[in-house]
XYZ file of C-alpha atoms in Angstrom:
562
model
C 4.172 -3.167 21.306
C 4.337 -5.886 18.638
C 3.600 -3.601 15.668
C 5.782 -0.535 15.327
C 4.592 1.996 12.700
C 6.191 5.416 12.229
C 5.603 8.265 9.755
C 8.863 9.437 8.197
C 9.981 11.691 5.347
C 9.940 10.678 1.694
C 13.660 11.517 1.733
C 14.474 8.603 4.041
C 15.404 5.106 2.876
C 14.480 2.220 5.151
C 16.876 -0.727 5.109
C 15.435 -4.110 6.161
C 17.994 -4.643 8.901
C 19.510 -1.184 9.199
C 16.158 0.401 9.930
C 15.558 4.114 9.590
C 18.957 5.367 10.700
C 17.588 7.739 13.375
C 14.957 9.274 11.116
C 12.975 12.214 12.440
C 9.293 11.387 12.810
C 6.934 13.456 10.668
C 3.762 14.820 12.262
C 2.821 17.544 9.764
C 3.303 18.094 6.037
C 2.633 21.389 4.256
C 1.352 21.333 0.684
C -0.199 23.578 -1.958
C -3.311 23.259 -4.079
C -2.836 20.739 -6.863
C 0.339 19.371 -5.308
C 1.016 15.724 -4.561
C 2.742 15.398 -1.185
C 4.415 12.180 -0.085
C 5.554 10.495 3.099
C 6.475 7.007 4.233
C 5.180 4.693 6.920
C 8.017 2.563 8.263
C 6.822 -0.577 10.002
C 8.339 -3.478 11.909
C 7.025 -6.513 13.833
C 8.514 -7.279 17.242
C 6.196 -10.099 18.325
C 6.361 -13.886 18.094
C 6.257 -16.173 15.111
C 2.871 -17.676 14.286
C 3.883 -21.351 14.592
C 0.514 -22.817 15.660
C -1.170 -23.941 12.449
C -4.507 -24.204 14.209
C -4.592 -20.420 14.170
C -6.676 -18.892 11.407
C -3.620 -16.978 10.257
C -1.107 -19.760 9.799
C 1.836 -17.781 8.406
C 5.203 -17.685 10.126
C 4.844 -13.901 10.005
C 1.495 -12.142 10.392
C -0.359 -10.354 7.601
C -1.683 -6.879 8.223
C -4.360 -5.095 6.209
C -3.572 -1.421 5.680
C -5.959 1.398 4.865
C -5.981 5.183 4.941
C -8.740 7.093 6.716
C -9.258 10.623 8.008
C -10.832 13.838 6.765
C -8.363 14.551 3.948
C -10.640 14.745 0.861
C -8.003 14.180 -1.826
C -6.871 10.912 -3.358
C -4.548 8.861 -1.147
C -2.418 6.182 -2.830
C -0.438 3.591 -0.877
C 2.423 1.634 -2.422
C 5.004 -0.759 -1.056
C 8.668 0.225 -1.082
C 10.375 -2.902 -2.396
C 14.089 -3.598 -2.250
C 16.296 -4.389 -5.218
C 19.660 -6.160 -5.353
C 22.487 -3.643 -5.572
C 25.924 -4.911 -6.535
C 27.569 -1.564 -7.245
C 26.437 1.086 -4.738
C 29.107 3.463 -6.002
C 32.464 3.500 -7.713
C 35.270 2.610 -5.345
C 38.258 4.306 -6.914
C 39.541 7.841 -7.442
C 37.588 9.352 -4.534
C 34.229 8.910 -6.245
C 32.292 8.218 -3.064
C 32.057 9.515 0.495
C 30.594 8.525 3.856
C 27.040 9.750 3.290
C 25.662 6.715 1.456
C 23.144 4.466 3.180
C 25.462 1.557 2.392
C 28.769 0.794 0.713
C 28.494 -2.923 0.055
C 26.368 -5.144 -2.146
C 22.976 -5.904 -0.679
C 19.262 -5.146 -0.761
C 18.329 -1.467 -1.009
C 14.856 0.150 -1.168
C 13.829 1.604 -4.528
C 10.710 0.220 -6.272
C 7.296 1.700 -5.528
C 5.148 -1.369 -6.101
C 1.360 -1.314 -6.474
C -0.450 -1.857 -3.199
C -3.475 -4.140 -3.102
C -4.597 -4.727 0.456
C -1.929 -5.302 3.040
C 1.561 -6.396 3.894
C 3.343 -9.378 5.306
C 5.168 -8.065 8.344
C 8.461 -9.777 9.097
C 9.929 -10.277 12.531
C 12.549 -7.596 13.321
C 12.757 -6.392 9.739
C 11.895 -2.819 8.851
C 9.873 -2.202 5.705
C 8.135 0.893 4.369
C 4.987 2.024 2.611
C 4.953 5.057 0.316
C 1.890 7.297 0.594
C 0.953 9.981 -1.944
C -1.725 12.538 -1.050
C -3.106 14.547 -3.966
C -4.390 17.930 -2.807
C -7.459 19.044 -4.805
C -7.168 22.303 -6.747
C -10.247 23.757 -5.041
C -9.637 22.608 -1.467
C -10.066 25.096 1.362
C -6.837 25.882 3.177
C -6.241 24.421 6.616
C -5.416 21.178 8.411
C -6.541 17.722 7.332
C -5.727 14.323 8.763
C -4.588 11.111 7.118
C -4.649 8.082 9.423
C -2.946 4.799 8.553
C -4.547 1.784 10.169
C -2.993 -1.692 10.316
C -5.520 -4.398 11.208
C -5.830 -8.193 11.263
C -8.326 -10.448 9.477
C -10.886 -9.890 12.224
C -10.668 -6.113 11.886
C -8.795 -5.610 15.138
C -6.497 -2.604 14.974
C -2.871 -3.665 15.308
C -1.327 -0.217 14.900
C -2.510 3.240 13.979
C -0.721 6.484 13.275
C -1.603 9.743 11.585
C -0.164 12.784 9.885
C -1.588 16.263 9.420
C -1.672 17.700 5.902
C -1.660 21.484 6.139
C -2.934 22.990 2.899
C -1.829 26.452 1.824
C -4.734 27.971 -0.170
C -2.617 28.787 -3.202
C -0.954 26.968 -6.087
C 2.752 26.827 -6.757
C 3.741 28.729 -9.908
C 4.209 26.802 -13.128
C 7.613 25.148 -13.393
C 9.853 27.383 -15.505
C 12.978 25.329 -14.949
C 13.821 22.876 -17.751
C 14.331 19.248 -16.744
C 15.229 16.520 -19.221
C 15.809 12.813 -18.637
C 16.765 11.108 -21.893
C 14.011 8.761 -23.001
C 14.752 5.700 -25.152
C 11.851 4.201 -27.155
C 14.200 1.435 -28.352
C 14.602 0.169 -24.788
C 10.826 -0.229 -24.515
C 10.574 -2.062 -27.835
C 13.471 -4.362 -26.918
C 12.361 -5.090 -23.353
C 8.720 -5.772 -24.182
C 9.413 -7.403 -27.542
C 7.115 -5.173 -29.590
C 7.519 -3.692 -33.048
C 8.933 -0.168 -33.117
C 6.147 2.408 -33.515
C 3.435 -0.200 -33.574
C 0.186 0.702 -31.812
C 1.351 -1.166 -28.730
C 4.678 0.684 -28.767
C 2.968 4.073 -29.047
C 0.804 3.223 -26.023
C 3.950 2.482 -24.024
C 5.642 5.660 -25.216
C 2.626 7.686 -24.108
C 2.545 6.060 -20.659
C 6.253 6.666 -20.034
C 6.168 10.247 -21.296
C 3.012 11.015 -19.330
C 4.583 9.878 -16.054
C 7.736 11.870 -16.827
C 5.736 15.046 -17.352
C 3.654 14.485 -14.218
C 6.885 14.309 -12.219
C 8.382 17.555 -13.495
C 10.340 16.320 -16.536
C 9.196 18.933 -19.031
C 11.592 18.517 -21.986
C 10.941 15.628 -24.393
C 14.069 13.966 -25.802
C 13.055 13.313 -29.409
C 14.767 10.634 -31.585
C 14.707 12.341 -34.962
C 17.572 9.898 -35.606
C 18.391 6.835 -33.489
C 20.273 8.199 -30.446
C 24.030 7.759 -30.857
C 24.451 7.222 -27.127
C 26.027 4.376 -25.143
C 26.648 2.282 -28.223
C 29.827 0.282 -28.776
C 31.764 1.340 -31.872
C 30.764 -1.038 -34.638
C 27.489 -2.046 -32.961
C 24.000 -0.570 -33.315
C 20.977 0.113 -31.162
C 17.491 -0.740 -32.390
C 16.392 1.807 -34.988
C 13.850 4.335 -33.716
C 14.457 7.314 -36.013
C 11.274 9.331 -36.391
C 12.206 10.867 -39.737
C 11.803 8.553 -42.702
C 14.388 9.159 -45.409
C 14.429 8.231 -49.062
C 17.636 8.547 -51.052
C 17.465 8.893 -54.831
C 20.549 9.636 -56.970
C 22.334 11.299 -54.089
C 19.365 13.465 -53.103
C 17.222 13.051 -49.996
C 13.493 13.159 -49.354
C 12.161 13.430 -45.809
C 8.890 12.169 -44.366
C 8.104 13.850 -41.036
C 4.861 11.988 -40.359
C 6.136 10.087 -37.305
C 7.792 13.207 -35.919
C 4.492 15.070 -36.221
C 2.753 12.273 -34.322
C 5.443 12.351 -31.620
C 5.200 16.099 -31.110
C 1.403 16.029 -31.202
C 1.396 13.353 -28.483
C 3.908 15.252 -26.351
C 1.926 18.458 -26.606
C -1.301 16.657 -25.672
C 0.495 15.447 -22.536
C 1.683 18.977 -21.760
C 5.246 19.178 -23.083
C 6.221 22.563 -24.479
C 9.958 21.958 -24.860
C 11.711 19.485 -27.128
C 15.257 18.214 -27.370
C 16.472 16.716 -30.626
C 18.655 13.603 -30.491
C 22.374 14.188 -31.009
C 23.494 14.850 -34.563
C 26.852 13.107 -34.067
C 28.102 10.103 -32.130
C 29.157 10.393 -28.493
C 32.586 11.472 -27.217
C 33.947 13.653 -29.948
C 31.687 13.625 -33.016
C 33.999 11.453 -35.120
C 31.084 9.516 -36.606
C 27.504 10.240 -37.615
C 24.666 8.511 -35.784
C 23.025 5.560 -37.476
C 20.900 6.888 -40.342
C 18.553 4.547 -42.182
C 17.140 5.367 -45.608
C 15.224 3.755 -48.408
C 17.646 3.225 -51.277
C 16.342 1.605 -54.463
C 13.357 0.284 -52.555
C 15.399 -1.297 -49.747
C 16.188 -0.113 -46.220
C 19.885 0.665 -45.928
C 22.196 2.151 -43.301
C 23.667 5.112 -45.157
C 25.601 6.562 -42.208
C 27.041 5.094 -39.022
C 30.230 3.652 -37.586
C 31.309 2.618 -41.094
C 31.305 6.238 -42.346
C 33.796 8.583 -40.590
C 32.481 12.138 -40.633
C 35.392 13.663 -42.511
C 34.946 11.550 -45.630
C 31.392 10.221 -45.909
C 29.329 13.130 -47.178
C 27.443 13.564 -43.935
C 27.896 17.323 -44.266
C 25.907 17.246 -47.517
C 23.191 15.202 -45.814
C 22.949 17.761 -42.991
C 22.776 20.559 -45.550
C 19.564 19.015 -46.858
C 18.180 17.540 -43.644
C 18.529 20.383 -41.150
C 16.783 23.119 -43.192
C 13.854 20.768 -43.785
C 13.778 19.799 -40.088
C 13.860 23.434 -38.970
C 11.075 24.274 -41.430
C 8.967 21.422 -40.027
C 9.583 22.432 -36.409
C 8.611 26.013 -37.189
C 5.416 24.884 -38.919
C 4.617 22.790 -35.848
C 5.214 25.845 -33.665
C 7.933 24.315 -31.490
C 11.201 25.535 -33.000
C 11.644 28.374 -30.503
C 11.374 25.829 -27.667
C 13.679 23.250 -29.239
C 17.166 22.341 -28.045
C 19.809 20.756 -30.273
C 22.875 18.664 -29.462
C 26.045 18.066 -31.458
C 27.872 15.311 -29.547
C 27.649 14.156 -25.936
C 30.569 14.782 -23.561
C 33.331 16.117 -25.820
C 36.758 16.585 -24.232
C 39.859 18.623 -24.978
C 41.274 15.522 -26.669
C 38.650 15.587 -29.420
C 37.995 19.311 -29.532
C 39.011 19.510 -33.184
C 36.435 16.982 -34.405
C 33.740 18.472 -32.192
C 34.439 21.950 -33.540
C 34.251 20.718 -37.136
C 30.937 19.021 -36.395
C 29.611 22.189 -34.802
C 30.598 24.175 -37.891
C 28.621 21.710 -40.026
C 25.353 22.382 -38.218
C 25.529 26.013 -37.081
C 24.668 27.562 -40.476
C 21.354 25.680 -40.512
C 20.371 26.182 -36.857
C 20.383 29.965 -36.674
C 18.444 31.122 -33.638
C 18.419 27.661 -32.066
C 19.953 26.752 -28.724
C 22.760 24.185 -29.013
C 23.927 22.639 -25.742
C 26.180 19.706 -24.850
C 27.180 17.941 -21.655
C 30.724 18.894 -20.709
C 33.182 18.328 -17.888
C 36.242 20.113 -19.358
C 36.386 23.860 -18.739
C 38.858 24.490 -21.555
C 36.273 23.851 -24.281
C 34.120 26.600 -22.780
C 37.000 28.996 -22.221
C 38.156 28.540 -25.824
C 34.640 29.338 -27.026
C 34.198 25.960 -28.718
C 31.185 24.985 -26.587
C 29.228 28.188 -26.092
C 26.357 26.689 -24.092
C 27.908 23.979 -21.932
C 26.084 21.653 -19.555
C 28.751 21.141 -16.857
C 28.763 18.343 -14.322
C 27.698 19.391 -10.835
C 31.184 18.616 -9.509
C 32.775 20.985 -12.035
C 30.121 23.686 -12.387
C 31.718 26.119 -9.941
C 34.690 26.352 -12.303
C 32.300 27.340 -15.091
C 30.437 29.806 -12.861
C 33.745 31.397 -11.888
C 34.577 31.631 -15.600
C 31.411 33.637 -16.231
C 28.723 31.084 -17.109
C 25.270 32.646 -16.699
C 21.875 30.917 -16.770
C 23.531 27.660 -17.721
C 22.531 24.038 -17.348
C 24.000 21.307 -15.157
C 24.035 17.517 -15.194
C 25.293 14.532 -13.262
C 25.745 10.880 -14.153
C 27.924 7.927 -13.161
C 31.011 9.986 -12.284
C 29.445 12.376 -9.774
C 29.360 10.393 -6.541
C 31.661 12.350 -4.253
C 30.187 15.171 -2.160
C 27.610 16.225 -4.770
C 23.952 15.501 -5.358
C 22.988 12.436 -7.377
C 20.235 9.872 -7.531
C 22.027 6.559 -6.946
C 19.954 3.937 -5.146
C 22.494 3.832 -2.297
C 22.306 7.597 -1.705
C 19.880 9.013 0.851
C 16.903 10.829 -0.648
C 17.824 14.200 0.823
C 21.009 14.137 -1.209
C 18.913 13.812 -4.361
C 16.507 16.550 -3.318
C 19.140 19.124 -2.287
C 19.582 19.780 -6.010
C 16.517 22.037 -6.076
C 17.875 24.628 -3.630
C 21.240 24.551 -5.421
C 19.641 25.144 -8.818
C 17.652 28.070 -7.448
C 20.597 29.742 -5.749
C 22.834 29.656 -8.807
C 20.063 30.580 -11.281
C 20.515 27.414 -13.322
C 18.241 27.194 -16.347
C 18.074 23.441 -16.881
C 19.052 20.017 -15.591
C 19.995 17.033 -17.747
C 20.339 13.330 -17.022
C 21.113 10.605 -19.521
C 18.917 7.793 -18.184
C 15.157 7.879 -17.784
C 14.730 4.272 -18.975
C 18.043 2.816 -20.186
C 17.383 -0.923 -19.972
C 20.533 -2.033 -21.812
C 23.912 -3.122 -20.573
C 26.749 -0.675 -21.078
C 27.264 0.114 -24.781
C 23.847 -1.418 -25.575
C 25.152 -4.876 -26.430
C 21.934 -6.455 -25.123
C 18.831 -5.811 -23.044
C 18.923 -6.393 -19.287
C 16.312 -7.084 -16.606
C 16.178 -3.820 -14.620
C 14.676 -5.596 -11.608
C 17.886 -7.592 -11.216
C 20.470 -5.370 -12.914
C 20.432 -1.649 -12.198
C 24.057 -0.815 -12.970
C 24.397 -1.601 -16.694
C 26.144 -4.853 -15.676
C 28.762 -3.500 -13.264
C 29.293 -0.378 -15.357
C 27.557 2.402 -13.409
C 26.537 2.993 -9.798
C 23.189 1.318 -9.198
C 20.280 3.493 -10.286
C 22.248 5.683 -12.668
C 20.840 4.166 -15.910
C 17.133 4.580 -15.151
C 14.655 6.146 -12.765
C 11.560 4.106 -13.725
C 11.082 0.353 -14.002
C 9.197 -1.433 -16.809
C 5.826 -2.624 -15.526
C 4.285 -5.884 -16.662
C 1.432 -4.023 -18.385
C 3.671 -1.840 -20.555
C 3.431 1.056 -18.129
C 6.262 2.435 -16.007
C 6.705 1.624 -12.330
C 8.224 4.472 -10.333
C 11.378 4.258 -8.325
C 11.236 6.224 -5.081
C 13.896 8.474 -6.606
C 11.502 9.930 -9.199
C 9.048 11.652 -6.810
C 12.023 12.894 -4.789
C 13.342 14.528 -7.968
C 9.906 16.092 -8.422
C 10.170 17.440 -4.876
C 13.464 19.085 -5.851
C 11.640 20.812 -8.730
C 8.867 21.837 -6.319
C 11.447 23.307 -3.960
C 12.510 25.598 -6.796
C 8.893 26.536 -7.526
C 8.283 27.407 -3.879
C 11.458 29.479 -3.578
C 10.539 31.343 -6.772
C 7.059 31.953 -5.372
C 8.495 33.377 -2.156
C 10.900 35.532 -4.173
C 7.961 36.994 -6.121
C 6.380 38.049 -2.808
C 9.569 39.280 -1.133
C 12.943 39.495 -2.873
C 15.673 37.219 -4.150
C 17.959 38.498 -1.376
C 15.435 37.399 1.230
C 15.208 33.879 -0.191
C 18.988 33.553 -0.507
C 19.354 34.577 3.137
C 16.805 31.932 4.041
C 18.697 29.237 2.119
C 22.072 30.032 3.645
C 20.878 30.885 7.161
C 19.153 27.553 7.621
C 22.211 25.649 6.532
C 24.529 27.990 8.406
C 26.844 27.872 5.407
C 27.278 29.207 1.900
C 25.319 26.591 -0.068
C 27.260 25.235 -3.049
C 26.913 22.214 -5.305
C 29.661 20.538 -3.297
C 28.778 21.950 0.138
C 25.356 21.490 1.710
C 23.774 20.372 4.996
C 23.485 16.641 5.638
C 20.200 14.995 6.536
C 16.509 15.626 5.942
C 16.059 18.371 8.535
C 17.461 21.223 6.450
C 15.159 20.606 3.481
C 12.114 19.898 5.642
C 12.644 23.109 7.630
C 13.401 25.191 4.527
C 10.185 24.004 2.848
C 8.049 24.592 5.942
C 9.474 28.046 6.612
C 9.125 29.190 2.998
C 5.581 27.780 2.776
C 4.525 29.490 6.004
C 5.931 32.803 4.793
C 4.031 32.480 1.513
C 0.827 31.685 3.401
C 1.209 34.741 5.606
C 2.027 37.022 2.691
C -0.982 36.022 0.576
C -3.520 36.458 3.374
């Protein structure tokens, strides 16, 4: 047939010329009340070019209208999966990649979920994909429902038709307890869109980006009490976005928390219950304070930053005034108990002394608070310097063996070899496997540094994320951000974001099944299906394992609640 349309998993990635790489066809999807389930429709045209311009449709490739029909009563949204140019699929040195990428060379890779208006231009012998979200109503009766995808021409003649069954379990997944943070940068929005920081327009953008994050299972709000001291070249500055206004008079400080109150009020309206304060010291060792702006004698002045080394600038005296007032404010707002603090990102054994001194500066004022920091060096944990580490997923088993309980985990640009990550060139199942891993090892939270980092490395200038997705040859493509900036000031999803949400939903389902059976039963299920002892660096390849695990766990839940 000329038009080839196939329903495949949301974990697949369809390459224009590489096709679906032997993807398993999907006939049935199981979902819960209130859940948004996703699948893809891969399509290809095998017919002839339309070269006769007397034809009504005078394109070289035909246009097909696409619509969803069937008896599924929930909202069905169709989007196009668009490709982006990838120049750095992964790092190519020091064994930082393996054979399970969908590609190893520069090229076009699927990633953007673009708004869908009416139809698609089908291209001869090129595979493309549509992304379909089905939102299951909260009050829907359990059972089977059908979603049919129909491709038709201008005259209404059906060119191709396929369908999938949505099986609804008459129950809701439990609320997500697991903490998931993706660091959010308001400065990148202001810089990319060219708007004034914390103007009305900027606040509208902030709300849109935070709202999407929360809808997709990101439930911790990274909060720039001070401008984040992250990915900034020494001596250079990022655009100021500190929420706390500071006035300095004769060496004393006054603090205005008005913007912070607005931020937290907005986040709570969206649904956020957990907050994460921006780092109190610069990245990689805490040798410098972050940029701190204050009103001094009626003028805005940078009172701390790269020009003021921590050991000699009086930053300790500033913290002695700032942190008690901040803690008081957070307690009055009712969020202190759900607030996480950071000292400095990614300290190593080589700067353990400066990190420890920085930690000692803040600990007296953060009694009862949780202080965590990303870490890839076990020695800082073993020496007791970092008490609540966030290890990388390629080093976490060392920390677990050393006694870490209920810890966090993260990955970024360096975790590309035999571990989960969310690079554009990785298959979706490798992103989603994280959920089962987090459940098995009782991990409390997951951290990633880039929800919307639209700068080049070290924030020297803004980039166009639609053309540059690697920080200008600095990171594997997709590492710096998981949403794109839409033309209307609202985020455009990458296909990696809903797959991350599916990983969170996997945890919710496994926790649900545990509540009805036992943890031992669920662990047996996880390991039996993979026929191996699931680890962060050992897991089954392909979509089948995760599809089967979800279906089996969902069916067991459905039977148990009858």
